[in-house]
Amino acid sequence: ARYRLMQIESKIRDKRSVTLGVYSNVPLNKLVGTLDITDINDAISSISLNILIDKSYCNKGYGSAAIDAISSYLFDLVKINRIQVLVMPNNIPCKHTLKRCGFIHEGTIREGFVWPDKGLIDLDIYSMLKIDYLNYKNRTADRSHYKF
């Protein structure tokens, strides 16, 4: 945990990323995960997201709520054009969450990354463009607010 916190602090200080907490409403204000905004690219108005939800809080809507909230913020207020998320191919729940939130599977980056304990790995890439977000927003306009 100490090493992870030092990484987060360094990236924020160098303006390379921002780490946000994902909190529950019940129990009130319990940290249930993190959401990282990374790979900020001004030239193409793009960012990458990394989301991690504690296993005991998975499948309860926290990931969807966090992704919907940060997507709205980034597209509506920051005026980003592209958000992308890299996902381990076996992380089926995350893939379902991204699709439910309007992200599109672009493909698989084969053996494109080194994972410390796994060696070369594949990652699936999901993205949402501003136009995708606007279409998603119009389709889900009547959705009720998240309640936990």
Short mmCIF file of C-alpha atoms in Angstrom, two decimals:
data_model
loop_
_atom_site.label_atom_id
_atom_site.label_comp_id
_atom_site.label_asym_id
_atom_site.label_seq_id
_atom_site.Cartn_x
_atom_site.Cartn_y
_atom_site.Cartn_z
CA ALA A 1 0.00 0.00 0.00
CA ARG A 2 2.84 2.38 0.84
CA TYR A 3 4.44 1.85 -2.59
CA ARG A 4 1.06 2.42 -4.32
CA LEU A 5 0.52 5.65 -2.38
CA MET A 6 4.01 6.87 -3.34
CA GLN A 7 3.22 6.12 -7.01
CA ILE A 8 -0.07 8.05 -6.80
CA GLU A 9 1.61 11.02 -5.11
CA SER A 10 4.38 11.12 -7.73
CA LYS A 11 1.94 10.98 -10.65
CA ILE A 12 -0.26 13.72 -9.20
CA ARG A 13 2.77 15.92 -8.45
CA ASP A 14 4.05 15.45 -12.03
CA LYS A 15 0.52 16.06 -13.44
CA ARG A 16 0.52 12.63 -15.10
CA SER A 17 -2.62 11.30 -13.43
CA VAL A 18 -5.32 11.90 -10.86
CA THR A 19 -6.60 9.25 -8.43
CA LEU A 20 -10.13 9.52 -7.10
CA GLY A 21 -11.86 7.47 -4.42
CA VAL A 22 -15.10 5.58 -5.02
CA TYR A 23 -17.23 5.75 -1.88
CA SER A 24 -20.38 3.97 -0.74
CA ASN A 25 -23.52 5.58 0.61
CA VAL A 26 -24.25 2.62 2.91
CA PRO A 27 -22.23 2.50 5.06
CA LEU A 28 -21.77 6.20 4.54
CA ASN A 29 -18.48 7.31 2.99
CA LYS A 30 -16.71 3.94 3.01
CA LEU A 31 -13.91 3.77 0.45
CA VAL A 32 -14.84 0.87 -1.88
CA GLY A 33 -12.48 1.53 -4.78
CA THR A 34 -10.33 3.90 -6.80
CA LEU A 35 -10.58 5.48 -10.21
CA ASP A 36 -7.40 6.74 -11.92
CA ILE A 37 -7.36 9.26 -14.75
CA THR A 38 -4.09 8.65 -16.61
CA ASP A 39 -2.38 9.09 -19.98
CA ILE A 40 -3.69 12.64 -20.38
CA ASN A 41 -3.11 13.60 -24.02
CA ASP A 42 -3.97 17.21 -24.88
CA ALA A 43 -3.07 16.77 -28.57
CA ILE A 44 -5.98 14.39 -29.17
CA SER A 45 -8.10 15.33 -26.15
CA SER A 46 -7.88 11.82 -24.71
CA ILE A 47 -7.43 10.14 -21.34
CA SER A 48 -7.29 6.61 -19.96
CA LEU A 49 -9.23 5.34 -16.95
CA ASN A 50 -8.30 2.61 -14.49
CA ILE A 51 -10.97 1.47 -12.06
CA LEU A 52 -10.60 -0.89 -9.13
CA ILE A 53 -13.52 -1.87 -6.88
CA ASP A 54 -13.03 -3.97 -3.74
CA LYS A 55 -14.29 -7.53 -4.38
CA SER A 56 -16.87 -7.31 -1.58
CA TYR A 57 -18.49 -4.35 -3.37
CA CYS A 58 -18.45 -5.75 -6.93
CA ASN A 59 -21.76 -6.27 -8.75
CA LYS A 60 -23.48 -3.62 -6.65
CA GLY A 61 -23.35 -0.75 -9.15
CA TYR A 62 -20.38 1.17 -7.75
CA GLY A 63 -18.25 0.67 -10.86
CA SER A 64 -21.07 1.72 -13.19
CA ALA A 65 -21.90 4.76 -11.07
CA ALA A 66 -18.25 5.84 -10.93
CA ILE A 67 -17.72 5.37 -14.68
CA ASP A 68 -20.95 7.20 -15.54
CA ALA A 69 -20.07 10.07 -13.21
CA ILE A 70 -16.49 10.51 -14.43
CA SER A 71 -17.59 10.17 -18.07
CA SER A 72 -20.15 12.94 -17.62
CA TYR A 73 -17.58 15.15 -15.91
CA LEU A 74 -14.90 14.56 -18.54
CA PHE A 75 -17.15 14.95 -21.59
CA ASP A 76 -19.47 17.74 -20.33
CA LEU A 77 -17.11 19.90 -18.28
CA VAL A 78 -13.52 19.09 -19.29
CA LYS A 79 -14.52 18.68 -22.98
CA ILE A 80 -12.52 15.48 -23.52
CA ASN A 81 -13.11 13.75 -26.88
CA ARG A 82 -11.97 10.20 -26.00
CA ILE A 83 -11.85 7.99 -22.91
CA GLN A 84 -10.22 4.57 -23.07
CA VAL A 85 -9.93 1.69 -20.63
CA LEU A 86 -7.54 -1.28 -20.84
CA VAL A 87 -8.95 -4.52 -19.38
CA MET A 88 -7.48 -7.96 -18.72
CA PRO A 89 -9.25 -10.36 -21.13
CA ASN A 90 -10.50 -12.57 -18.26
CA ASN A 91 -12.09 -9.63 -16.37
CA ILE A 92 -15.62 -10.33 -17.62
CA PRO A 93 -17.43 -8.22 -14.96
CA CYS A 94 -15.43 -5.12 -15.93
CA LYS A 95 -16.16 -5.71 -19.63
CA HIS A 96 -19.89 -5.96 -18.89
CA THR A 97 -19.76 -2.77 -16.82
CA LEU A 98 -17.99 -0.85 -19.60
CA LYS A 99 -20.49 -2.04 -22.22
CA ARG A 100 -23.39 -1.15 -19.91
CA CYS A 101 -21.87 2.35 -19.57
CA GLY A 102 -21.72 2.82 -23.35
CA PHE A 103 -18.07 1.90 -24.03
CA ILE A 104 -17.19 0.07 -27.24
CA HIS A 105 -14.76 -2.84 -27.50
CA GLU A 106 -12.10 -1.81 -30.04
CA GLY A 107 -9.99 -4.95 -29.95
CA THR A 108 -7.20 -6.76 -28.17
CA ILE A 109 -3.64 -5.56 -27.81
CA ARG A 110 -1.80 -8.86 -28.08
CA GLU A 111 1.27 -9.31 -25.85
CA GLY A 112 1.56 -5.56 -25.64
CA PHE A 113 2.20 -5.16 -21.92
CA VAL A 114 4.42 -6.66 -19.26
CA TRP A 115 2.73 -7.59 -16.00
CA PRO A 116 5.15 -8.09 -13.07
CA ASP A 117 4.05 -11.62 -12.14
CA LYS A 118 2.63 -12.75 -15.51
CA GLY A 119 5.14 -11.60 -18.14
CA LEU A 120 3.75 -10.54 -21.53
CA ILE A 121 -0.04 -10.15 -21.46
CA ASP A 122 -2.90 -9.24 -23.75
CA LEU A 123 -5.25 -6.39 -22.88
CA ASP A 124 -8.65 -5.56 -24.35
CA ILE A 125 -9.26 -1.91 -25.16
CA TYR A 126 -12.62 -0.22 -24.69
CA SER A 127 -13.32 3.39 -25.60
CA MET A 128 -15.97 6.04 -25.70
CA LEU A 129 -15.87 9.08 -27.96
CA LYS A 130 -17.83 12.26 -27.29
CA ILE A 131 -20.36 11.25 -29.99
CA ASP A 132 -20.77 7.80 -28.35
CA TYR A 133 -21.34 9.52 -25.02
CA LEU A 134 -24.02 11.83 -26.46
CA ASN A 135 -25.83 8.83 -28.00
CA TYR A 136 -25.56 6.89 -24.73
CA LYS A 137 -26.79 9.88 -22.74
CA ASN A 138 -29.84 10.25 -25.01
CA ARG A 139 -30.68 6.52 -24.69
CA THR A 140 -30.42 6.55 -20.90
CA ALA A 141 -31.96 9.96 -20.15
CA ASP A 142 -34.89 8.40 -18.28
CA ARG A 143 -32.71 6.22 -16.02
CA SER A 144 -33.21 6.80 -12.32
CA HIS A 145 -30.34 7.98 -10.16
CA TYR A 146 -28.12 5.39 -8.54
CA LYS A 147 -29.16 4.36 -5.06
CA PHE A 148 -26.97 2.25 -2.81
#
